[in-house]
């Protein structure tokens, strides 16, 4: 009560602290699985700040200058000032809702480990550390890792030809001229979309599943599942390649949504995804049959709720005995904070081009491992160490044979074909039905 009173009179200074407390409350609500979805009713609840039964997507609390490969500042264009100010005002509410996690992240940064001098061990010496790939491979071979959680980002799909966000030069944030937006995040900002959907739709044309194929990294994760070791994969990617390579729906959390379904961005009335795709691909704007607002694929924008499935993390992360983090800059909250929720003794392996998040700190947390460099090369070496390379190559070949003839076909039939067939030896065939049905949109 006192806190609410205090906040009322000091809203700016104390909103984060208050939200932190609400976040503690949220944790208890999350474990009960209380309704957190992007339904109409959930949308209606947006006005009842503070919302305690959902999490919205936001950029990390990290400043752009802290992001090694962002290079964002120098790329930013002159914003449309009026719109930018309007969005800033709107984002206050969003930041307030997210403050709990943001402040958790800040708190963790303020921990004793965080006070260590920050020096990113990005050089080759970091990869020679005993805390690298070989150590984790050894643990796996000894049978210590039977509940592996994978956390992934755009870096796992660059080998498939899909640019990530932040890699200088090739990342989308460095190549925004075509989209005519005032700042990079605007392309995934729900308020900006509401005002002008065209920049996102231009990008969506390139990202719609169907024109890219999964790569060795995706199949490595599929192999983890095949071997019965994958507890769950949490991906931020929206390209759908995890499903295309055959990782079943029940093993996958697409934390930032996907193109598989579509709905009204305002009232969340579902809309046939193929119709949405067809409209977007032909340069039209699909509109809601209920309220006439713009329809969009169910990709989670900044300021939108994460899918309900995301909250499986409350069960999975305490259960994990190995966490593999790959191809992400860990800049987007609340996703980025997930990696801090495994038990303190659980090994965490970062596979990325450079150190990110808590892996930037020296010394690393006990049990943390890091292997830096090109992800596909790293994963190939990892697979060699585990003796999985032949299996993965074979899996890729068999999947490719099913994949190629159907590339020209529709998405649902391609996915169905990709998941059934030669995978009868898969140790977890139970998930095929759900994967197929998930892809039928
Ligand atoms: P990001 O911020 O662009 O970070 C990607 C990370 O991967 C960076 O640290 C890169 O250095 C690293 N990386 C990229 N390529 C390689 C490589 N070949 N080898 C090793 N490391 C590499 O992207 P995040 O995923 O962290 O950010 C989350 C956003 C990005 C999500 O909301 C996604 O929706 C969004 N996104 C997704 C896609 C996709 O679906 N493929 C593409 C672009 C952006």
XYZ file of C-alpha atoms and ligand atoms in Angstrom:
485
model
C 0.000 0.000 0.000
C 2.808 2.317 1.015
C 4.578 1.529 -2.227
C 1.571 2.359 -4.313
C 1.118 5.596 -2.433
C 4.783 6.454 -2.822
C 4.719 5.628 -6.488
C 1.693 7.733 -7.060
C 3.604 10.765 -5.938
C 6.966 9.746 -7.397
C 5.986 7.932 -10.543
C 9.128 8.483 -12.539
C 11.686 7.608 -9.933
C 10.051 4.535 -8.523
C 8.282 2.819 -11.302
C 11.090 0.311 -11.788
C 11.309 -0.601 -8.106
C 7.575 -1.027 -7.881
C 7.481 -3.132 -10.992
C 10.199 -5.297 -9.524
C 7.884 -6.052 -6.644
C 5.025 -6.672 -9.026
C 7.352 -8.928 -10.954
C 7.814 -11.055 -7.828
C 4.082 -11.308 -7.692
C 4.075 -12.115 -11.384
C 6.448 -15.017 -10.816
C 4.022 -16.599 -8.433
C 1.201 -16.074 -10.885
C 3.254 -17.461 -13.769
C 3.861 -20.749 -12.018
C 0.155 -21.262 -11.814
C -0.018 -20.745 -15.549
C -2.703 -18.108 -15.185
C -3.953 -16.805 -18.510
C -1.259 -15.108 -20.528
C -2.122 -14.946 -24.127
C -2.691 -12.520 -26.873
C -6.413 -13.039 -26.884
C -8.975 -10.317 -27.104
C -9.534 -10.373 -23.383
C -5.832 -10.093 -22.819
C -5.778 -7.097 -25.059
C -8.591 -5.572 -23.096
C -6.628 -5.986 -19.926
C -3.873 -3.799 -21.268
C -5.467 -0.745 -19.783
C -5.422 -2.196 -16.257
C -1.871 -1.275 -15.434
C 0.004 -2.848 -13.839
C -0.736 -6.144 -15.568
C 0.609 -9.047 -13.596
C -0.367 -11.971 -15.771
C 1.628 -11.358 -18.914
C 5.001 -10.363 -20.212
C 5.631 -8.015 -23.074
C 8.600 -7.969 -25.366
C 11.082 -5.136 -25.033
C 14.603 -4.212 -25.930
C 17.110 -5.087 -23.271
C 18.032 -2.655 -20.566
C 21.518 -2.689 -22.040
C 22.467 0.551 -23.705
C 23.281 0.395 -27.400
C 26.828 1.386 -26.548
C 27.139 -1.770 -24.478
C 26.151 -3.897 -27.386
C 29.299 -4.943 -29.103
C 27.928 -5.476 -32.518
C 24.956 -3.203 -32.560
C 26.525 -0.299 -34.401
C 23.040 1.142 -34.118
C 23.726 4.674 -33.070
C 25.702 5.631 -36.090
C 23.117 4.082 -38.355
C 20.109 5.814 -36.893
C 18.272 8.132 -39.167
C 16.693 11.397 -38.179
C 13.439 10.326 -36.557
C 10.072 11.647 -37.479
C 10.027 13.805 -34.361
C 6.291 13.962 -33.719
C 5.804 10.247 -34.091
C 8.917 9.452 -32.119
C 7.735 11.570 -29.191
C 4.355 9.955 -29.363
C 5.911 6.501 -29.264
C 8.171 7.475 -26.368
C 5.146 8.489 -24.364
C 3.376 5.263 -25.156
C 6.418 3.231 -24.294
C 6.395 4.512 -20.714
C 3.499 2.219 -19.959
C 5.228 -0.665 -21.641
C 8.459 -0.047 -19.781
C 6.496 0.061 -16.570
C 4.992 -3.330 -17.263
C 8.375 -4.751 -18.066
C 10.255 -3.011 -15.331
C 10.344 -6.079 -13.153
C 12.451 -8.067 -15.500
C 14.488 -5.124 -16.581
C 15.294 -4.372 -12.994
C 16.057 -8.017 -12.338
C 18.550 -7.817 -15.148
C 19.960 -4.639 -13.655
C 20.163 -6.255 -10.260
C 22.064 -9.165 -11.681
C 24.390 -6.698 -13.327
C 24.912 -5.090 -9.963
C 25.899 -8.412 -8.398
C 29.469 -8.951 -7.173
C 30.305 -10.693 -10.417
C 29.151 -7.646 -12.300
C 31.509 -5.433 -10.384
C 34.427 -7.324 -11.831
C 36.247 -5.403 -14.508
C 34.401 -5.909 -17.750
C 36.577 -7.358 -20.390
C 35.080 -9.370 -23.157
C 37.245 -12.393 -23.770
C 36.617 -12.340 -27.441
C 40.065 -13.275 -28.560
C 41.148 -16.711 -29.593
C 42.457 -17.334 -26.085
C 38.873 -17.493 -24.838
C 38.160 -20.472 -27.036
C 41.251 -22.265 -25.766
C 39.963 -22.117 -22.228
C 39.262 -25.417 -20.526
C 35.770 -24.029 -20.314
C 34.869 -24.659 -23.903
C 33.245 -27.028 -26.280
C 35.386 -30.036 -25.391
C 34.479 -29.866 -21.708
C 30.778 -29.807 -22.462
C 31.100 -32.573 -25.035
C 32.836 -34.610 -22.350
C 29.996 -33.991 -19.888
C 27.491 -35.058 -22.513
C 29.415 -38.191 -23.381
C 29.543 -39.094 -19.700
C 25.737 -38.940 -19.697
C 25.477 -35.950 -17.383
C 23.230 -33.930 -19.715
C 19.864 -35.487 -20.329
C 17.686 -32.394 -20.083
C 19.259 -29.950 -22.465
C 17.616 -26.573 -22.983
C 18.631 -24.638 -26.094
C 18.195 -20.885 -26.278
C 18.669 -19.503 -29.776
C 18.565 -16.360 -31.824
C 18.972 -15.054 -35.328
C 22.618 -16.228 -35.494
C 21.506 -19.822 -36.056
C 19.820 -18.822 -39.314
C 22.457 -16.610 -40.901
C 23.971 -19.746 -42.435
C 20.591 -20.207 -44.153
C 20.953 -16.786 -45.723
C 18.669 -14.865 -43.335
C 20.371 -11.777 -41.929
C 20.284 -11.248 -38.165
C 19.612 -7.882 -36.522
C 22.895 -6.700 -35.175
C 25.807 -8.103 -37.132
C 27.547 -5.019 -38.514
C 27.282 -4.757 -42.268
C 24.925 -7.664 -42.930
C 22.426 -7.268 -40.053
C 18.978 -5.824 -40.751
C 19.711 -2.871 -38.492
C 22.527 -1.834 -40.807
C 20.348 -2.151 -43.881
C 17.196 -0.273 -43.134
C 17.275 2.244 -45.959
C 14.715 0.242 -47.875
C 12.199 0.416 -45.058
C 12.060 4.162 -44.508
C 11.808 4.003 -40.734
C 13.105 6.507 -38.191
C 15.008 4.040 -35.975
C 15.682 0.285 -36.292
C 13.341 -0.997 -33.599
C 10.413 0.800 -35.256
C 10.069 -2.094 -37.656
C 8.948 -4.321 -34.759
C 7.177 -1.627 -32.732
C 3.463 -2.307 -32.423
C 2.549 1.369 -32.195
C 4.604 2.193 -35.241
C 2.991 -0.720 -37.071
C -0.430 0.560 -36.094
C 0.460 3.852 -37.728
C 2.210 2.430 -40.776
C 2.370 -1.330 -41.421
C 4.314 -1.052 -44.681
C 7.861 -1.195 -43.299
C 7.114 -4.448 -41.483
C 5.275 -5.888 -44.444
C 8.277 -5.159 -46.676
C 10.472 -7.069 -44.259
C 7.888 -9.829 -43.874
C 8.077 -10.535 -47.588
C 11.707 -11.513 -47.130
C 11.172 -13.427 -43.897
C 8.051 -15.432 -44.745
C 8.884 -19.108 -44.403
C 9.268 -20.985 -47.652
C 12.318 -19.521 -49.319
C 14.985 -20.608 -46.824
C 16.212 -23.990 -45.707
C 17.366 -25.124 -42.281
C 21.126 -25.521 -41.926
C 23.478 -27.804 -40.020
C 22.854 -25.916 -36.774
C 19.110 -26.539 -36.906
C 19.745 -30.206 -37.584
C 22.174 -30.413 -34.675
C 19.344 -29.305 -32.403
C 17.057 -31.770 -34.114
C 19.688 -34.434 -33.363
C 19.610 -33.476 -29.678
C 15.913 -34.285 -29.821
C 16.544 -37.452 -31.810
C 18.922 -38.622 -29.098
C 16.285 -37.924 -26.465
C 18.327 -35.151 -24.842
C 16.351 -32.037 -25.782
C 14.119 -30.825 -22.993
C 13.051 -27.760 -24.980
C 14.284 -25.263 -27.517
C 13.475 -21.612 -26.901
C 13.934 -19.595 -30.051
C 13.549 -15.911 -30.755
C 13.478 -16.622 -34.458
C 10.424 -16.106 -36.563
C 11.663 -17.859 -39.688
C 10.069 -21.193 -38.790
C 13.186 -23.180 -39.720
C 13.123 -25.125 -36.472
C 9.818 -26.679 -37.455
C 10.888 -27.181 -41.042
C 13.903 -29.229 -39.918
C 11.589 -31.407 -37.852
C 11.920 -30.169 -34.287
C 8.444 -31.021 -33.047
C 6.020 -28.465 -31.780
C 6.032 -29.735 -28.224
C 9.815 -29.381 -28.028
C 9.764 -25.842 -29.343
C 8.873 -22.474 -27.882
C 8.769 -19.741 -30.488
C 9.025 -16.963 -27.957
C 8.597 -14.167 -30.467
C 5.826 -15.894 -32.373
C 5.880 -16.906 -36.006
C 4.261 -16.430 -39.378
C 2.281 -19.637 -38.941
C -0.803 -17.762 -37.749
C -2.134 -14.243 -38.185
C -4.580 -12.007 -36.357
C -5.775 -8.444 -35.994
C -3.098 -6.331 -34.309
C -5.793 -4.503 -32.365
C -8.527 -6.945 -31.337
C -6.599 -10.191 -31.977
C -9.381 -11.745 -34.028
C -7.746 -14.627 -35.899
C -7.293 -14.270 -39.639
C -6.395 -17.046 -42.089
C -2.621 -16.938 -42.301
C -2.495 -17.941 -45.970
C -4.819 -15.042 -46.820
C -2.635 -12.684 -44.798
C 0.447 -13.984 -46.580
C -1.170 -13.632 -49.967
C -2.211 -10.038 -49.243
C 1.185 -9.052 -47.855
C 3.042 -10.671 -50.738
C 0.903 -8.782 -53.227
C 1.512 -5.461 -51.510
C -1.959 -5.236 -49.954
C -2.863 -4.619 -46.329
C -5.019 -7.371 -44.827
C -7.756 -5.999 -42.590
C -9.716 -7.496 -39.744
C -13.188 -8.774 -40.552
C -14.334 -7.775 -37.083
C -12.907 -4.285 -36.490
C -11.200 -3.405 -39.811
C -7.825 -2.753 -38.182
C -4.690 -4.116 -39.839
C -3.974 -7.812 -39.603
C -0.448 -9.015 -39.045
C 1.310 -12.363 -38.730
C 1.532 -13.420 -35.084
C 5.107 -12.284 -34.719
C 5.520 -10.705 -31.283
C 6.353 -7.023 -31.543
C 7.903 -4.807 -28.904
C 5.038 -3.944 -26.588
C 3.094 -7.162 -27.258
C 2.539 -10.139 -25.020
C 4.681 -13.213 -25.413
C 2.835 -16.420 -26.258
C 1.503 -18.423 -23.369
C 3.829 -21.280 -24.242
C 6.759 -19.085 -23.259
C 5.843 -19.689 -19.631
C 6.913 -23.302 -19.916
C 10.246 -21.823 -18.920
C 9.135 -21.861 -15.285
C 9.135 -25.668 -15.478
C 11.994 -26.207 -17.905
C 14.820 -24.052 -16.660
C 14.858 -25.420 -13.100
C 14.898 -28.907 -14.624
C 17.690 -28.274 -17.144
C 21.055 -29.966 -16.682
C 22.710 -28.153 -19.600
C 21.869 -24.840 -21.218
C 23.184 -24.122 -24.714
C 22.885 -20.514 -25.846
C 23.538 -19.954 -29.529
C 23.480 -17.120 -32.036
C 21.918 -14.405 -29.930
C 23.070 -11.033 -28.673
C 20.814 -11.444 -25.598
C 19.507 -7.945 -26.096
C 15.768 -8.564 -26.062
C 13.876 -8.858 -22.790
C 12.354 -10.809 -21.184
C 13.949 -13.548 -23.307
C 17.525 -12.551 -22.475
C 16.987 -13.006 -18.750
C 15.905 -16.612 -19.221
C 19.527 -17.723 -19.369
C 19.975 -16.601 -15.768
C 17.248 -18.886 -14.474
C 18.960 -22.266 -14.608
C 20.298 -23.612 -11.328
C 23.641 -22.096 -10.405
C 25.502 -25.387 -10.795
C 24.136 -26.102 -14.261
C 26.663 -25.737 -17.081
C 25.852 -23.030 -19.615
C 27.523 -23.069 -22.998
C 27.566 -19.943 -25.140
C 28.165 -20.488 -28.851
C 28.351 -17.182 -30.629
C 30.644 -14.971 -32.623
C 31.493 -12.986 -29.499
C 30.721 -12.924 -25.801
C 27.305 -11.600 -24.811
C 25.348 -10.993 -21.617
C 26.927 -12.416 -18.495
C 29.558 -14.134 -20.640
C 31.199 -10.764 -21.190
C 32.339 -10.772 -17.601
C 35.617 -12.013 -16.271
C 35.806 -14.395 -14.579
C 33.007 -16.437 -16.051
C 30.445 -17.863 -13.685
C 31.501 -21.302 -12.490
C 30.084 -23.850 -14.873
C 29.960 -21.384 -17.762
C 31.581 -22.363 -21.037
C 32.071 -20.391 -24.179
C 33.159 -21.159 -27.712
C 33.469 -18.160 -29.973
C 33.573 -18.029 -33.744
C 31.383 -18.904 -36.686
C 28.471 -20.900 -35.344
C 28.222 -23.472 -38.087
C 31.926 -24.292 -37.787
C 31.594 -24.537 -34.033
C 28.574 -26.806 -34.237
C 30.303 -29.034 -36.769
C 33.241 -29.419 -34.373
C 30.841 -30.055 -31.508
C 29.098 -32.769 -33.519
C 32.471 -34.360 -34.355
C 33.386 -34.437 -30.670
C 30.081 -36.096 -29.863
C 30.393 -38.538 -32.756
C 27.127 -37.222 -34.262
C 28.375 -35.799 -37.531
C 27.462 -38.770 -39.739
C 24.010 -38.995 -38.195
C 23.393 -35.310 -38.810
C 24.602 -35.452 -42.393
C 22.351 -38.430 -43.022
C 19.400 -36.715 -41.405
C 19.991 -33.631 -43.522
C 20.194 -35.687 -46.695
C 16.983 -37.567 -46.002
C 15.206 -34.370 -45.050
C 16.503 -32.552 -48.128
C 15.110 -35.247 -50.378
C 11.695 -34.659 -48.923
C 12.188 -30.934 -48.787
C 13.248 -30.141 -52.361
C 10.167 -31.312 -54.280
C 7.921 -29.552 -51.821
C 9.724 -26.195 -51.811
C 7.437 -25.172 -54.638
C 4.397 -26.477 -52.850
C 2.406 -24.822 -50.084
C 3.824 -24.356 -46.618
C 1.462 -26.755 -44.844
C 2.119 -29.658 -47.186
C 5.848 -28.955 -47.210
C 5.992 -29.047 -43.469
C 3.848 -32.130 -43.241
C 6.115 -33.872 -45.684
C 9.211 -32.683 -43.873
C 8.095 -34.124 -40.589
C 6.693 -37.458 -41.571
C 8.334 -40.137 -43.631
C 11.783 -41.383 -42.788
C 11.722 -40.229 -39.199
C 10.222 -43.379 -37.777
C 13.486 -44.032 -35.961
C 13.160 -40.749 -34.157
C 13.150 -41.357 -30.446
C 10.315 -38.921 -29.905
C 7.847 -39.500 -32.684
C 5.042 -38.487 -30.350
C 5.382 -34.910 -31.426
C 4.838 -35.314 -35.122
C 1.132 -34.733 -35.011
C 1.446 -31.499 -33.116
C 4.232 -30.325 -35.387
C 2.080 -30.997 -38.407
C -0.934 -29.328 -36.981
C 1.173 -26.361 -35.903
C 2.308 -25.975 -39.473
C -1.074 -26.209 -41.002
C -1.682 -22.532 -40.851
P 20.770 -10.318 -33.003
O 20.646 -9.263 -32.007
O 20.935 -9.915 -34.415
O 22.006 -11.215 -32.561
C 22.483 -12.274 -33.323
C 23.765 -12.775 -32.685
O 24.195 -13.895 -33.400
C 24.874 -11.736 -32.681
O 25.513 -11.750 -31.437
C 25.783 -12.226 -33.797
O 27.132 -11.905 -33.571
C 25.565 -13.709 -33.726
N 25.791 -14.343 -35.013
C 25.208 -14.049 -36.188
N 25.657 -14.864 -37.158
C 26.560 -15.688 -36.550
C 27.376 -16.726 -37.022
N 27.364 -17.122 -38.310
N 28.194 -17.329 -36.164
C 28.224 -16.962 -34.856
N 27.465 -15.984 -34.354
C 26.643 -15.342 -35.200
O 19.554 -11.325 -32.944
P 18.857 -11.967 -31.648
O 18.290 -13.228 -32.086
O 19.718 -11.935 -30.471
O 17.711 -10.900 -31.426
C 16.433 -11.302 -31.258
C 15.523 -10.801 -32.356
C 16.058 -10.965 -33.723
C 14.295 -11.639 -32.327
O 13.230 -10.903 -31.876
C 14.049 -12.119 -33.746
O 12.697 -12.056 -34.079
C 14.854 -11.235 -34.591
N 15.295 -11.763 -35.874
C 14.993 -13.029 -36.251
C 15.427 -13.496 -37.476
C 15.058 -14.902 -37.866
O 13.980 -15.368 -37.543
N 15.954 -15.595 -38.588
C 16.198 -12.705 -38.295
C 16.498 -11.394 -37.880
C 16.042 -10.959 -36.657
